[in-house]
Protein backbone atom coordinates (compact mmCIF):
# COMPACT_ATOMS: atom_id res chain seq x y z
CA UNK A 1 21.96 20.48 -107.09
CA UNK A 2 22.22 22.37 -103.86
CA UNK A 3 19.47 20.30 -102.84
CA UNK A 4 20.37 16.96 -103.26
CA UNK A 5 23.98 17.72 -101.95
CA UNK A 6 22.23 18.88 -98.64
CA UNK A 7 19.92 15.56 -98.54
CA UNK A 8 23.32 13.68 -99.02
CA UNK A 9 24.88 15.20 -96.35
CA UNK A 10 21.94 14.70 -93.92
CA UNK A 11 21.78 11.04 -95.18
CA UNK A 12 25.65 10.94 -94.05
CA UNK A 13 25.41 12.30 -90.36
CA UNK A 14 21.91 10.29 -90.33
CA UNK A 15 24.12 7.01 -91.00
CA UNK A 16 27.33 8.09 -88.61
CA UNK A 17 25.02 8.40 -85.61
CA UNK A 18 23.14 5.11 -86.02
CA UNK A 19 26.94 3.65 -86.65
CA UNK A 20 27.71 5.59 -83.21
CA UNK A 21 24.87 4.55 -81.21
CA UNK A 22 25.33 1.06 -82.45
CA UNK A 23 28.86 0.99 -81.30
CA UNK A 24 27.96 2.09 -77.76
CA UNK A 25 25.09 0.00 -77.17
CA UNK A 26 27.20 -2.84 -78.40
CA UNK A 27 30.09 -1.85 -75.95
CA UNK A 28 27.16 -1.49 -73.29
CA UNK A 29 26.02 -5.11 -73.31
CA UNK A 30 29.53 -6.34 -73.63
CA UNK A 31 30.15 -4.16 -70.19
CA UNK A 32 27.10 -5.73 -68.90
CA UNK A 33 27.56 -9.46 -69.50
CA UNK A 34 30.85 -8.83 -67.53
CA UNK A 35 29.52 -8.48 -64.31
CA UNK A 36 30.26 -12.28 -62.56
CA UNK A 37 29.34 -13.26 -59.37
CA UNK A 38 32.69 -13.37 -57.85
CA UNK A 39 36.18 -13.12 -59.80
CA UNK A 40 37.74 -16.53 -58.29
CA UNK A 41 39.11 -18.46 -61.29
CA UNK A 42 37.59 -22.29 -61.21
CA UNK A 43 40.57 -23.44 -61.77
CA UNK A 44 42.19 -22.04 -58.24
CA UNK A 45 39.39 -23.81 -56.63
CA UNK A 46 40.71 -27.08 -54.48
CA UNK A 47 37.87 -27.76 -51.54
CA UNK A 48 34.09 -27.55 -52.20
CA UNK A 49 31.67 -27.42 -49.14
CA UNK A 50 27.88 -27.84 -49.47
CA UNK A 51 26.78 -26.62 -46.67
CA UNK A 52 23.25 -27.74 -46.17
CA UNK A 53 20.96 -27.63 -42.56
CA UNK A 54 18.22 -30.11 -43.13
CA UNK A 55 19.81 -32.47 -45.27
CA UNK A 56 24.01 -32.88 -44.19
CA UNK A 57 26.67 -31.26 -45.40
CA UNK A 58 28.91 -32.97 -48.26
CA UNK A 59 32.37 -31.89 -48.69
CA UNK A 60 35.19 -32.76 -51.90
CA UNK A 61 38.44 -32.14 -52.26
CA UNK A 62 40.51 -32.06 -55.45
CA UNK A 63 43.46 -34.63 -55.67
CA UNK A 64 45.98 -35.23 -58.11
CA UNK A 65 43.61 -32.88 -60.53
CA UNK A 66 40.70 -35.40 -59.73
CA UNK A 67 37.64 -34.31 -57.34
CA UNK A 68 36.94 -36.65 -54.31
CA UNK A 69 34.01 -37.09 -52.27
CA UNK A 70 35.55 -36.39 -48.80
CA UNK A 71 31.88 -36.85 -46.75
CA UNK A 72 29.45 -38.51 -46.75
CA UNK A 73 31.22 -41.21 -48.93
CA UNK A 74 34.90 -41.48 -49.74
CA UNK A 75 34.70 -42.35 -53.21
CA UNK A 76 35.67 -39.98 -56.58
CA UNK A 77 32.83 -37.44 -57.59
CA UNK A 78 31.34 -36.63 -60.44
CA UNK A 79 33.38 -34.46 -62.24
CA UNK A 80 30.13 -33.11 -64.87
CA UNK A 81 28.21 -32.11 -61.28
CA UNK A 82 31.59 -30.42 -59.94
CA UNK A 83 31.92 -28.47 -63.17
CA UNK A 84 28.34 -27.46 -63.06
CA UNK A 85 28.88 -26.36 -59.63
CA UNK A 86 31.85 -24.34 -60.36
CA UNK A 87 29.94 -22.44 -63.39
CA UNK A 88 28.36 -20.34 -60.50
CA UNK A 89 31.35 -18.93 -59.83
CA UNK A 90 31.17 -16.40 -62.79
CA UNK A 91 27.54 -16.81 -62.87
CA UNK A 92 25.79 -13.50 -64.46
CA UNK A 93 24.43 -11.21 -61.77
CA UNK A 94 21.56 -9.15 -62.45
CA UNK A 95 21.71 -6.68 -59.37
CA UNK A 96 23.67 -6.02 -56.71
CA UNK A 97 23.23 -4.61 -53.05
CA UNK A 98 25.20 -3.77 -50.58
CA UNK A 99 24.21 -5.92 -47.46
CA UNK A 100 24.88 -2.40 -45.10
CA UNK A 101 21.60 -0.92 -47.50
CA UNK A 102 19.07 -3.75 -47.30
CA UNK A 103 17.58 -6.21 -44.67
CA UNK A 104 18.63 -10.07 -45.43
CA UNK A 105 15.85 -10.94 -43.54
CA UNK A 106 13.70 -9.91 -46.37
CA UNK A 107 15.86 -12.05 -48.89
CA UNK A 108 15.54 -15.06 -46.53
CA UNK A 109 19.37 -14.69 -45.90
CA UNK A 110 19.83 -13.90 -42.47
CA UNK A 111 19.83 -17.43 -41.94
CA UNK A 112 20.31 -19.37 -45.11
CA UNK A 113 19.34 -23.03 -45.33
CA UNK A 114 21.67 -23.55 -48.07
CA UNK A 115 25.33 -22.42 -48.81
CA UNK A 116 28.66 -23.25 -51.20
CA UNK A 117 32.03 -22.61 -50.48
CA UNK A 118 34.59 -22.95 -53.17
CA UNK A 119 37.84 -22.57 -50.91
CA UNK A 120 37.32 -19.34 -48.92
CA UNK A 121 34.13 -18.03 -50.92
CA UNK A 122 30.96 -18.51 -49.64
CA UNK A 123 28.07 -18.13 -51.57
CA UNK A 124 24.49 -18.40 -49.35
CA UNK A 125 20.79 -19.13 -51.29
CA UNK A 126 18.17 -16.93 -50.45
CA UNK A 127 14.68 -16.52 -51.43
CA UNK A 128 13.36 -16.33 -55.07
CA UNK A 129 12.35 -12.89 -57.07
CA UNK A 130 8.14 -13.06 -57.36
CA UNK A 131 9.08 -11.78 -60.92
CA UNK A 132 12.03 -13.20 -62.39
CA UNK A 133 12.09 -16.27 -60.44
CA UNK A 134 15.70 -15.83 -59.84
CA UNK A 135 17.45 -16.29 -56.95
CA UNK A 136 19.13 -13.77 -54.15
CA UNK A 137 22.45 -14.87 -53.15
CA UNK A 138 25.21 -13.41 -50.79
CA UNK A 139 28.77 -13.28 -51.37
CA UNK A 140 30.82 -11.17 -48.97
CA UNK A 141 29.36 -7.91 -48.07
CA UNK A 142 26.52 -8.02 -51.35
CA UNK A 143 23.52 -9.46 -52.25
CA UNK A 144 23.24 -10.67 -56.01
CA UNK A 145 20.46 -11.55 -57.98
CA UNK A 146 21.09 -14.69 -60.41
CA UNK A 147 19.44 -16.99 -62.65
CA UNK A 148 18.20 -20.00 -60.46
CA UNK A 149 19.83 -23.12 -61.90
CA UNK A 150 21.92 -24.99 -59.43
CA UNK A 151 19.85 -24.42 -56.22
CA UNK A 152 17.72 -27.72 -56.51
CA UNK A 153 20.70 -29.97 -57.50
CA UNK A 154 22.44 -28.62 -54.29
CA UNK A 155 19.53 -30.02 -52.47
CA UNK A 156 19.85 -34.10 -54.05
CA UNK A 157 21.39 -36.56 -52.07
CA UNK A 158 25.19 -36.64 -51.74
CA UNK A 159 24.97 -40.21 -54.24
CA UNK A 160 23.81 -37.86 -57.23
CA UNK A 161 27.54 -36.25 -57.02
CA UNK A 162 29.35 -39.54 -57.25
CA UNK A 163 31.17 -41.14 -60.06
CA UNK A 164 28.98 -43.27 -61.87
CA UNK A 165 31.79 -45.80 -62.87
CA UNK A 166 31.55 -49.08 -61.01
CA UNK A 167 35.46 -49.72 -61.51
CA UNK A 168 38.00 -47.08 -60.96
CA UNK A 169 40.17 -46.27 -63.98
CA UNK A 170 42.94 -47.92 -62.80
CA UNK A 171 40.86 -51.09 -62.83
CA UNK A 172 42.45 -53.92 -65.15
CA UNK A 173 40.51 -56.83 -64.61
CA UNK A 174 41.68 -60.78 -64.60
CA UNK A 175 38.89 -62.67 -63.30
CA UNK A 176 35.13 -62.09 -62.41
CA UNK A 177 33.12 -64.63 -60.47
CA UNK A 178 29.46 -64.78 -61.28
CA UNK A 179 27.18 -67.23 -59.57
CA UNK A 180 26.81 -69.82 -62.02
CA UNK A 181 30.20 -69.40 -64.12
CA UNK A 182 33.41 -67.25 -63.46
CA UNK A 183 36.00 -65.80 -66.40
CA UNK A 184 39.19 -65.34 -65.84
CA UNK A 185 42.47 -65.23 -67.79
CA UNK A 186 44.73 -68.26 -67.37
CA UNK A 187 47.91 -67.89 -69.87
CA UNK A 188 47.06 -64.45 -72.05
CA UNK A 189 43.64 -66.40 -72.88
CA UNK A 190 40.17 -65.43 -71.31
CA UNK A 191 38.22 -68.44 -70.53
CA UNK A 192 35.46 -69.56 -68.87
CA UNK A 193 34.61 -72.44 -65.87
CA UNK A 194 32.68 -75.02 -66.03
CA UNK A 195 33.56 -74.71 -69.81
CA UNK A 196 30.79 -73.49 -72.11
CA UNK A 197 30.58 -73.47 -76.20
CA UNK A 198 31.40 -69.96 -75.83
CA UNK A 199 34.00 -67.74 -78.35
CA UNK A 200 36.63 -65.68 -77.02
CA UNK A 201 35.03 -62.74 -78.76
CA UNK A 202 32.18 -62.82 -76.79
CA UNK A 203 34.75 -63.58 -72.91
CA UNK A 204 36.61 -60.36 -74.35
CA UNK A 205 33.46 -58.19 -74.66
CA UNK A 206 32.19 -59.46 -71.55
CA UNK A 207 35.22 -58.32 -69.72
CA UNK A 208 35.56 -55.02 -71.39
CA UNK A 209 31.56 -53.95 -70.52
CA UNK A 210 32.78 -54.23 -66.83
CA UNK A 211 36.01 -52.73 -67.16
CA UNK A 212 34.37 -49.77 -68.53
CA UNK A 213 30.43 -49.94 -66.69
CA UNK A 214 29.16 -46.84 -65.86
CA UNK A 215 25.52 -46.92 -64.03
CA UNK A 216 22.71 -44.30 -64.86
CA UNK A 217 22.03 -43.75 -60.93
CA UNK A 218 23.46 -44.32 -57.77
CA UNK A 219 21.64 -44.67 -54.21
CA UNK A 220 22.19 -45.23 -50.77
CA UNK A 221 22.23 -48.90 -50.34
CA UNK A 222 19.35 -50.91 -49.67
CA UNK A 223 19.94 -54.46 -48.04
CA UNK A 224 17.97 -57.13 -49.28
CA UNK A 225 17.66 -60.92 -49.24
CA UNK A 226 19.75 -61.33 -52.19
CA UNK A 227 22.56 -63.75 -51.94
CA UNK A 228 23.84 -63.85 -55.03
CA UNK A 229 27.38 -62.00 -55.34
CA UNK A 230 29.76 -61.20 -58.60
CA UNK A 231 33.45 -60.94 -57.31
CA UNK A 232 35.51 -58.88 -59.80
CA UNK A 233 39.59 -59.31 -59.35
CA UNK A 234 40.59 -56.21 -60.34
CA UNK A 235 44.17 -56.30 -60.40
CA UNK A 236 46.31 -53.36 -58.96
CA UNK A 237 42.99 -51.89 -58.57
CA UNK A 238 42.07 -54.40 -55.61
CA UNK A 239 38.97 -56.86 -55.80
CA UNK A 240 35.97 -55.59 -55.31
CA UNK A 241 32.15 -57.38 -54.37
CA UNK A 242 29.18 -56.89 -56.17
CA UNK A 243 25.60 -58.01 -54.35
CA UNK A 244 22.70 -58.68 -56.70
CA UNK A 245 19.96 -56.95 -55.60
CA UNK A 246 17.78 -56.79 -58.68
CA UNK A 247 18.74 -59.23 -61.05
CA UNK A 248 18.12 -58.66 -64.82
CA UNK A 249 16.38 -56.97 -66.74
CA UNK A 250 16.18 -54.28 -64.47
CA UNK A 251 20.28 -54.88 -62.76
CA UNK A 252 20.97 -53.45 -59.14
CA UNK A 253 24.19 -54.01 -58.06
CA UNK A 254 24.90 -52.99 -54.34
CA UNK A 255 28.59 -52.40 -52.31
CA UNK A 256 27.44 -53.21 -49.07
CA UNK A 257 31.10 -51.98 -47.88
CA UNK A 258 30.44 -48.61 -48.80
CA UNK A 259 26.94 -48.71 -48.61
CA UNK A 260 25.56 -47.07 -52.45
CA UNK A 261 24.33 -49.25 -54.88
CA UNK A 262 24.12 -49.03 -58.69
CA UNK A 263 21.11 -49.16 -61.20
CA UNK A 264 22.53 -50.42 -64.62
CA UNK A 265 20.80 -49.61 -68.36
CA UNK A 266 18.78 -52.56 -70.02
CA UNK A 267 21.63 -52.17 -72.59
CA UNK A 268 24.74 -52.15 -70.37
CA UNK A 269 23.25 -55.36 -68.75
CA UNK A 270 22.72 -57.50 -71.80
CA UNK A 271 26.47 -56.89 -72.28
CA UNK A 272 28.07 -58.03 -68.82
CA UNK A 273 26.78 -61.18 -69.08
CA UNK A 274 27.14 -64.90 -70.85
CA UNK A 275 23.81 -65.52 -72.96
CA UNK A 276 21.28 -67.75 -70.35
CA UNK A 277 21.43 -70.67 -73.13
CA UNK A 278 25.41 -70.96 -73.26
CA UNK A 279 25.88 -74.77 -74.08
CA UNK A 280 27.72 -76.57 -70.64
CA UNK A 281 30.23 -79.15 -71.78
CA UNK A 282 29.32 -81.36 -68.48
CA UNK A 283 25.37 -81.00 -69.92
CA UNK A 284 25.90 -81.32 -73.37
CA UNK A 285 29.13 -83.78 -73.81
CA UNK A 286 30.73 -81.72 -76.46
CA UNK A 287 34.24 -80.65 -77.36
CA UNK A 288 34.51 -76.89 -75.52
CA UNK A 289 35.33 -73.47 -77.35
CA UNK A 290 36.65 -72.53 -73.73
CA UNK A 291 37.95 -68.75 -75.18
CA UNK A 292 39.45 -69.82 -78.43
């Protein structure tokens, strides 16, 4: 009886020091996951520099809560890449030094090629870890070693951190002007000119795949021999010019004025425009649908 009281007793302080040592290395990894690469909130952050030597620097600023491309372009940025750039922010850092203990030049960051700044914080790239792969940065007065995920994107050209809409949101469109036909509303009615066996249906789905077009990938433009235009009125959004580079199946549409053209999905073109084999009332000599 003595016996098995003793075993139970063992059993019990057995049990309560696996509980224990659970418990701390449980608050130990929580401890350790808290260690962020700076403490700035994301949301304080207003100005974003990417500061880059061989390639140009590209600089946003937030306005009205919405991120802007200041430089190169002066157009509204991506707001999934700007969120993926902020993410570094609290980024999980493996090790720390202090930069009066070790010699950047051996991390490749006594003269970094590549650096963001989110407001007053700086953040420099440095060299890779042979065995981790991850990446030395410095902020301040240490040098942190994080996982390497947003050094390469840094490194794209300043078109991959534009907005991929074609339109701005404001955008409420009345007429667009294609090269062979042009839509536009006349009376609270889309139609179409020359008229074309066409249903309103089809005007009002046309209309809306513009209004809402959003390209896969943006480059720096490209000037062509194309000659072919679409002219989209816009409303209080202003009118803006599209120039055909690549015409379907494969749609480029270029802004000479600002100098980036878009590359549209096979999809998204089938949708902004009229099927090839609409029926012309001035070919055909029947009675026009015209939008109704």
């Amino acid at each position: 009886m003595q016996s098995r009281l003793l075993i139970n007793i063992a059993l019990l302080i057995t049990v309560t020091g696996l509980a224990l040592f659970l418990v701390f290395t449980n608050k130990q990894k929580v401890t350790d996951k808290e260690v962020p690469l700076t403490a700035v909130n994301p949301a304080s952050v207003n100005t974003i520099l990417i500061d880059r030597k061989k390639s140009g620097a590209i600089r946003f600023n937030k306005v009205d809560g919405k991120w802007q491309m200041q430089s190169p372009y002066q157009l509204p940025a991506n707001e999934f890449r700007i969120n993926t750039m902020l993410k570094i922010l609290h980024a999980y850092s493996y090790t720390q030094f202090n930069v009066a203990d070790v010699d950047l030049k051996r991390f490749l960051l006594d003269a970094p090629d590549l650096a963001i700044q989110f407001n007053d914080t700086r953040i420099a790239f440095g060299d890779t870890s042979p065995l981790s792969r991850q990446r030395y940065v410095l902020v301040n007065d240490k040098v942190h070693l994080i996982n390497d995920s947003l050094y390469e994107q840094l490194q794209a050209p300043a078109t991959f951190f534009l907005d991929t809409r074609l339109l701005p949101e404001s955008a409420k469109i009345t007429s667009i002007e294609f090269p062979d036909y042009t839509i536009s509303m006349k009376t609270g009615t889309w139609s179409v000119d020359p008229q074309a066996h066409v249903s309103a249906d089809k005007l009002v789905a046309v209309v809306n795949a513009w209004q809402k077009l959003d390209a896969i990938s943006i480059s720096k433009y490209e000037e062509g021999d194309s000659t072919k235009n679409i002219h989209i009125d816009a409303g209080p959004a202003g009118k803006f010019d599209f120039v055909i580079v690549t015409p379907q199946p494969k749609l480029v549409l270029a802004r000479p004025d600002i100098g980036i053209q878009y590359y549209i999905s096979g999809y998204d073109t089938k949708q902004l425009f009229l099927p090839s084999d609409t029926e012309k009332t001035k070919d055909q000599g029947k009675t026009p649908v015209n939008g109704e």
